[in-house]
CSV table of C-alpha atoms in Angstrom, one decimal:
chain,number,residue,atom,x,y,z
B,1,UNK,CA,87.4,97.4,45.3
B,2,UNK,CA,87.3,96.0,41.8
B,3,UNK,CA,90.4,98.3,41.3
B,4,UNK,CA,92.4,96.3,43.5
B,5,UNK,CA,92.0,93.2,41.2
B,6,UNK,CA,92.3,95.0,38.1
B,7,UNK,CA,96.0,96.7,39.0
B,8,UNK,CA,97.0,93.0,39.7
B,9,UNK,CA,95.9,91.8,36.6
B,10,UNK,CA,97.5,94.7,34.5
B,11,UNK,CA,100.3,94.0,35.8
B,12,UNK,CA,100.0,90.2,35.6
B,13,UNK,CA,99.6,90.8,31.8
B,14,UNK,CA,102.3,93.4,31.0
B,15,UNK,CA,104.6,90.8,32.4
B,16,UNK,CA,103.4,88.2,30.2
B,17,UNK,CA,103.4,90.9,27.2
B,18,UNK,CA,99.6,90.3,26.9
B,19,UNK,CA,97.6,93.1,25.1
B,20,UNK,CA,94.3,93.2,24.8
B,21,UNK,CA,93.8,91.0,22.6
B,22,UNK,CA,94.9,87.9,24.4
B,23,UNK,CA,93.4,88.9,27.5
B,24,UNK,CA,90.7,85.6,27.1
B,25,UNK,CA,93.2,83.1,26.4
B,26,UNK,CA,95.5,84.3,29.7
B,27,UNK,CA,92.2,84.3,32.1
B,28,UNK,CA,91.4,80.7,30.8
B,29,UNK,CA,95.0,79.4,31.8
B,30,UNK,CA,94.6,81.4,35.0
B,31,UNK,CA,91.2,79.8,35.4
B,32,UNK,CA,92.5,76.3,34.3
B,33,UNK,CA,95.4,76.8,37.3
B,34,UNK,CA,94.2,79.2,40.0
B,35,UNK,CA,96.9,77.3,42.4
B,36,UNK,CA,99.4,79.0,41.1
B,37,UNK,CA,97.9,82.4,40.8
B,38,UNK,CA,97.5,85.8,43.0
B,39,UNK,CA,93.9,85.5,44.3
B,40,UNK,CA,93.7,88.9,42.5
B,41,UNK,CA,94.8,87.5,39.0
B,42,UNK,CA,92.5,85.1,39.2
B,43,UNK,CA,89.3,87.2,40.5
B,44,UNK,CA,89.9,89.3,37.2
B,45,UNK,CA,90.8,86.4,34.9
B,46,UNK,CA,87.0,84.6,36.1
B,47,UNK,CA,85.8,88.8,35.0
B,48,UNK,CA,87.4,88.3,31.6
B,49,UNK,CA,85.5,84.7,30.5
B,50,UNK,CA,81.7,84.2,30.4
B,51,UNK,CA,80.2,81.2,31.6
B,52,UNK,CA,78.7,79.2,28.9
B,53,UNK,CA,75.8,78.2,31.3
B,54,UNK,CA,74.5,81.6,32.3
B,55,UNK,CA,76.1,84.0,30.1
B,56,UNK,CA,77.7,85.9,33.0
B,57,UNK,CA,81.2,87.0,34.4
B,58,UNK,CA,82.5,83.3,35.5
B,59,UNK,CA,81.6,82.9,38.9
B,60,UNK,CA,79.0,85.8,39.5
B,61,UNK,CA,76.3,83.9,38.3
B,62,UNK,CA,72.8,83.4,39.4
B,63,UNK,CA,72.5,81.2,42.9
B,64,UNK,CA,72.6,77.6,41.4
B,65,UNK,CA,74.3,78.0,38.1
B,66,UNK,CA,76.9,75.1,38.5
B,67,UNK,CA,79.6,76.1,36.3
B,68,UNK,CA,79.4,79.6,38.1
B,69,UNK,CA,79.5,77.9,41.4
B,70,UNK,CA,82.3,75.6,40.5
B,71,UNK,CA,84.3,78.6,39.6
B,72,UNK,CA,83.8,80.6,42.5
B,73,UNK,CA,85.3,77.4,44.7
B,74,UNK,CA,88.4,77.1,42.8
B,75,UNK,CA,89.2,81.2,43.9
B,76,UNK,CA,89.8,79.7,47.0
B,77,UNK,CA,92.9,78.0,45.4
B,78,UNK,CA,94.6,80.6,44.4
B,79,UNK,CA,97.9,82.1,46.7
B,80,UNK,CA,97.2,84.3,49.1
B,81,UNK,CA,100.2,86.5,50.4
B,82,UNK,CA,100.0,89.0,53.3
B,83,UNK,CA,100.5,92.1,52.4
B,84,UNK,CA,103.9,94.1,54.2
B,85,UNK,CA,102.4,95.8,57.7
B,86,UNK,CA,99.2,94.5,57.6
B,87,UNK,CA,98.2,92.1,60.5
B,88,UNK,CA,98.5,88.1,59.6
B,89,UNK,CA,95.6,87.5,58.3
B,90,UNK,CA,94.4,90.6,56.6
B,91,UNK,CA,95.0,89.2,53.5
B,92,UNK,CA,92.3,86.5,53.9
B,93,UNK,CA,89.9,88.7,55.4
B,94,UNK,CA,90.3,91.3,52.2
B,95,UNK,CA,89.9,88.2,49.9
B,96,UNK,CA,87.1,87.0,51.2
B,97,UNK,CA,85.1,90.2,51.8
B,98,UNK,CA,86.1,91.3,48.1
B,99,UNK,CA,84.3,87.7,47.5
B,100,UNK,CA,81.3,88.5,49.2
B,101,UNK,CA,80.5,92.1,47.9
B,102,UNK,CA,81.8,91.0,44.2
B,103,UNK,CA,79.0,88.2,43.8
B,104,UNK,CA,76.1,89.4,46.0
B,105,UNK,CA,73.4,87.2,45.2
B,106,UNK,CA,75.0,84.6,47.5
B,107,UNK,CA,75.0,85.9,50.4
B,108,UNK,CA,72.2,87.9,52.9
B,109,UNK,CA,71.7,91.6,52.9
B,110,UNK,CA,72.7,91.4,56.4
B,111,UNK,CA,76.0,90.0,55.5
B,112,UNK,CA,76.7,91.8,52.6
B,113,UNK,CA,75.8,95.2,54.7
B,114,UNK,CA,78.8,94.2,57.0
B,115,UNK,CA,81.2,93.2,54.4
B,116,UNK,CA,80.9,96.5,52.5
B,117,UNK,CA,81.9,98.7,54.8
B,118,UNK,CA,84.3,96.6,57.2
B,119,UNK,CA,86.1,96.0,52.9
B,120,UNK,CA,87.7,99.9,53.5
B,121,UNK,CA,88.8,99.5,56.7
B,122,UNK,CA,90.7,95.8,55.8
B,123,UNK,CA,92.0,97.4,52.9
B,124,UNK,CA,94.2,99.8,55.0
B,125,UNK,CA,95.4,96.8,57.1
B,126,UNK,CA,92.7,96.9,60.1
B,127,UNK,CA,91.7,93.5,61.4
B,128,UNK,CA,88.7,92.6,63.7
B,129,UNK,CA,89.1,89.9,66.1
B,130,UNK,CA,86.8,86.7,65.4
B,131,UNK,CA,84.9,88.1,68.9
B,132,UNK,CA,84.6,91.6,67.4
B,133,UNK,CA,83.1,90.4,63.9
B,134,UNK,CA,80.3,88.2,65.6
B,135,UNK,CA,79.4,91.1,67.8
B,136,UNK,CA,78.8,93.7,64.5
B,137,UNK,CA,77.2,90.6,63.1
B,138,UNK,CA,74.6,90.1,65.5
B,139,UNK,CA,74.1,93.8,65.9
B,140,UNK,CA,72.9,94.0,62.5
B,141,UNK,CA,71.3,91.2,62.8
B,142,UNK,CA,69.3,92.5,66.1
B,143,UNK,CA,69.0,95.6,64.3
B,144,UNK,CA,65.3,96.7,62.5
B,145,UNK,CA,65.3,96.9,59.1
B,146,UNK,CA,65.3,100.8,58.6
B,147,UNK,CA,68.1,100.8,61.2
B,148,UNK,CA,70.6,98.3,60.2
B,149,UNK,CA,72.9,100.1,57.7
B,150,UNK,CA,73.2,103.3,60.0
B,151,UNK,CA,73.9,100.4,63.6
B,152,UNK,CA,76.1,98.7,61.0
B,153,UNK,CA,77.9,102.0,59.8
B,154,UNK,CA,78.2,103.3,64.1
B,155,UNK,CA,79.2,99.8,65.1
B,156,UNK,CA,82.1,99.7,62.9
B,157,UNK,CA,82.9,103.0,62.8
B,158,UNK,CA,83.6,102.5,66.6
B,159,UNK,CA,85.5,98.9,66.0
B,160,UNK,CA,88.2,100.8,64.5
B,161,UNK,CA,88.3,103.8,66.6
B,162,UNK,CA,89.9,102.0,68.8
Protein backbone atom coordinates (compact mmCIF):
# COMPACT_ATOMS: atom_id res chain seq x y z
CA UNK A 1 0.00 0.00 0.00
CA UNK A 2 2.57 2.56 1.03
CA UNK A 3 4.23 1.51 -2.21
CA UNK A 4 1.71 2.90 -4.29
CA UNK A 5 2.49 6.47 -2.81
CA UNK A 6 6.01 6.13 -2.78
CA UNK A 7 6.42 5.17 -6.84
CA UNK A 8 4.30 8.43 -7.22
CA UNK A 9 6.47 10.46 -5.30
CA UNK A 10 9.79 9.08 -6.92
CA UNK A 11 8.69 9.83 -9.73
CA UNK A 12 7.24 13.32 -8.79
CA UNK A 13 10.88 14.05 -7.69
CA UNK A 14 13.00 12.73 -10.52
CA UNK A 15 10.91 15.07 -12.63
CA UNK A 16 11.68 17.90 -10.54
CA UNK A 17 15.45 16.69 -10.36
CA UNK A 18 15.08 16.34 -6.50
CA UNK A 19 17.57 14.09 -4.75
CA UNK A 20 17.49 13.21 -1.54
CA UNK A 21 18.53 15.92 -0.16
CA UNK A 22 15.74 18.27 -1.01
CA UNK A 23 13.21 15.79 -0.43
CA UNK A 24 11.86 18.23 2.76
CA UNK A 25 11.69 21.39 1.05
CA UNK A 26 9.50 19.60 -2.16
CA UNK A 27 6.95 17.86 0.51
CA UNK A 28 6.54 21.34 2.19
CA UNK A 29 5.56 23.07 -1.20
CA UNK A 30 3.42 19.94 -1.90
CA UNK A 31 1.97 20.38 1.62
CA UNK A 32 1.70 24.24 1.24
CA UNK A 33 -0.48 23.40 -2.31
CA UNK A 34 -1.98 19.92 -2.15
CA UNK A 35 -4.69 21.43 -4.90
CA UNK A 36 -2.44 21.06 -7.34
CA UNK A 37 -0.96 17.71 -6.41
CA UNK A 38 -1.56 13.80 -7.11
CA UNK A 39 -3.35 12.63 -3.93
CA UNK A 40 -0.30 10.22 -3.92
CA UNK A 41 2.37 13.11 -3.97
CA UNK A 42 0.94 14.60 -1.43
CA UNK A 43 0.24 11.37 0.98
CA UNK A 44 4.16 10.94 0.79
CA UNK A 45 5.10 14.59 0.95
CA UNK A 46 2.85 14.81 4.65
CA UNK A 47 5.48 11.22 5.27
CA UNK A 48 8.47 13.34 4.56
CA UNK A 49 7.76 16.40 7.23
CA UNK A 50 7.15 16.02 11.00
CA UNK A 51 4.68 17.82 12.76
CA UNK A 52 6.08 20.29 15.14
CA UNK A 53 3.15 19.49 17.55
CA UNK A 54 3.52 15.74 17.97
CA UNK A 55 6.75 14.87 16.45
CA UNK A 56 5.06 12.44 14.02
CA UNK A 57 4.68 11.85 10.13
CA UNK A 58 2.37 15.04 9.28
CA UNK A 59 -1.04 13.91 9.50
CA UNK A 60 -0.69 10.48 11.37
CA UNK A 61 -0.68 11.95 14.55
CA UNK A 62 -2.37 11.06 17.78
CA UNK A 63 -6.44 11.65 17.77
CA UNK A 64 -6.57 15.43 18.57
CA UNK A 65 -3.21 16.74 17.58
CA UNK A 66 -4.50 19.87 15.53
CA UNK A 67 -1.77 20.47 13.22
CA UNK A 68 -1.93 16.60 12.44
CA UNK A 69 -5.65 16.89 11.90
CA UNK A 70 -5.48 19.98 9.85
CA UNK A 71 -3.16 18.17 7.59
CA UNK A 72 -4.95 15.20 7.10
CA UNK A 73 -8.13 17.54 5.68
CA UNK A 74 -6.13 19.33 3.26
CA UNK A 75 -5.31 15.47 1.44
CA UNK A 76 -8.67 15.71 0.51
CA UNK A 77 -7.53 18.64 -1.82
CA UNK A 78 -5.38 17.12 -3.74
CA UNK A 79 -6.38 15.73 -7.63
CA UNK A 80 -7.75 12.72 -7.90
CA UNK A 81 -7.62 10.99 -11.42
CA UNK A 82 -9.21 7.68 -12.33
CA UNK A 83 -7.08 5.29 -13.16
CA UNK A 84 -7.38 3.71 -17.18
CA UNK A 85 -10.05 0.48 -16.76
CA UNK A 86 -10.93 0.90 -13.48
CA UNK A 87 -14.60 1.74 -12.70
CA UNK A 88 -15.41 5.68 -12.07
CA UNK A 89 -14.90 6.01 -8.88
CA UNK A 90 -12.27 3.60 -7.95
CA UNK A 91 -9.96 6.16 -7.58
CA UNK A 92 -11.70 7.68 -4.58
CA UNK A 93 -12.44 4.55 -2.95
CA UNK A 94 -8.44 3.52 -3.15
CA UNK A 95 -7.75 7.04 -1.71
CA UNK A 96 -9.74 6.94 0.84
CA UNK A 97 -9.18 3.39 2.13
CA UNK A 98 -5.31 4.05 1.76
CA UNK A 99 -6.44 7.10 4.26
CA UNK A 100 -8.00 4.99 6.63
CA UNK A 101 -5.46 2.05 7.00
CA UNK A 102 -2.38 4.76 6.81
CA UNK A 103 -3.59 6.68 10.04
CA UNK A 104 -5.40 4.00 12.15
CA UNK A 105 -5.94 5.62 15.29
CA UNK A 106 -8.86 7.55 13.74
CA UNK A 107 -10.94 5.28 12.85
CA UNK A 108 -12.68 1.84 14.69
CA UNK A 109 -11.20 -1.59 14.48
CA UNK A 110 -14.33 -2.56 12.82
CA UNK A 111 -13.69 -0.12 10.05
CA UNK A 112 -10.30 -0.42 9.67
CA UNK A 113 -10.86 -4.49 9.56
CA UNK A 114 -12.99 -3.66 6.32
CA UNK A 115 -10.74 -1.22 4.72
CA UNK A 116 -7.73 -3.54 4.84
CA UNK A 117 -8.70 -6.11 3.04
CA UNK A 118 -11.45 -4.52 0.60
CA UNK A 119 -7.64 -1.96 -0.09
CA UNK A 120 -6.38 -5.19 -2.52
CA UNK A 121 -9.30 -5.76 -4.19
CA UNK A 122 -9.75 -1.72 -5.09
CA UNK A 123 -6.31 -1.63 -6.07
CA UNK A 124 -7.00 -4.08 -9.03
CA UNK A 125 -10.01 -1.92 -10.06
CA UNK A 126 -13.00 -3.81 -8.12
CA UNK A 127 -15.62 -1.55 -6.83
CA UNK A 128 -18.48 -2.28 -4.34
CA UNK A 129 -21.68 -0.74 -4.67
CA UNK A 130 -22.68 1.82 -1.77
CA UNK A 131 -25.47 -1.21 -0.95
CA UNK A 132 -22.72 -3.90 -0.97
CA UNK A 133 -20.24 -1.82 1.43
CA UNK A 134 -23.01 -1.20 4.11
CA UNK A 135 -23.94 -4.90 3.99
CA UNK A 136 -19.98 -6.11 4.79
CA UNK A 137 -20.13 -3.21 7.19
CA UNK A 138 -22.84 -4.34 9.33
CA UNK A 139 -21.72 -7.93 8.98
CA UNK A 140 -18.69 -7.07 10.83
CA UNK A 141 -20.36 -5.13 12.87
CA UNK A 142 -23.06 -7.98 13.86
CA UNK A 143 -20.15 -10.21 13.90
CA UNK A 144 -18.50 -11.42 17.62
CA UNK A 145 -15.41 -10.31 18.34
CA UNK A 146 -13.28 -13.61 17.80
CA UNK A 147 -15.34 -13.87 14.55
CA UNK A 148 -15.12 -10.66 12.78
CA UNK A 149 -11.91 -10.73 10.82
CA UNK A 150 -12.61 -14.33 9.42
CA UNK A 151 -16.97 -12.96 8.46
CA UNK A 152 -15.06 -9.95 7.30
CA UNK A 153 -12.37 -11.96 5.20
CA UNK A 154 -15.68 -14.62 3.80
CA UNK A 155 -17.90 -11.62 3.24
CA UNK A 156 -15.56 -10.03 0.96
CA UNK A 157 -14.06 -12.69 -0.45
CA UNK A 158 -17.59 -13.50 -1.77
CA UNK A 159 -18.31 -9.62 -2.91
CA UNK A 160 -15.84 -10.06 -5.43
CA UNK A 161 -16.48 -13.48 -6.59
CA UNK A 162 -18.98 -12.30 -8.27
Amino acid sequence: MDGIVEDEWRSFARHWGVGREQEVALAEMVAEEPDRHDWRVVDAALDRIRCSDCGERMSRGPVGCAACDLAHGFRYAAIETDRPGVPAGNEHAVRVNVSVVRRPRMTSGNELLVRRLLLPFLLVGCLPTVEEAQRLSGLVKRSSPAQKASVAERAVEDLFRR
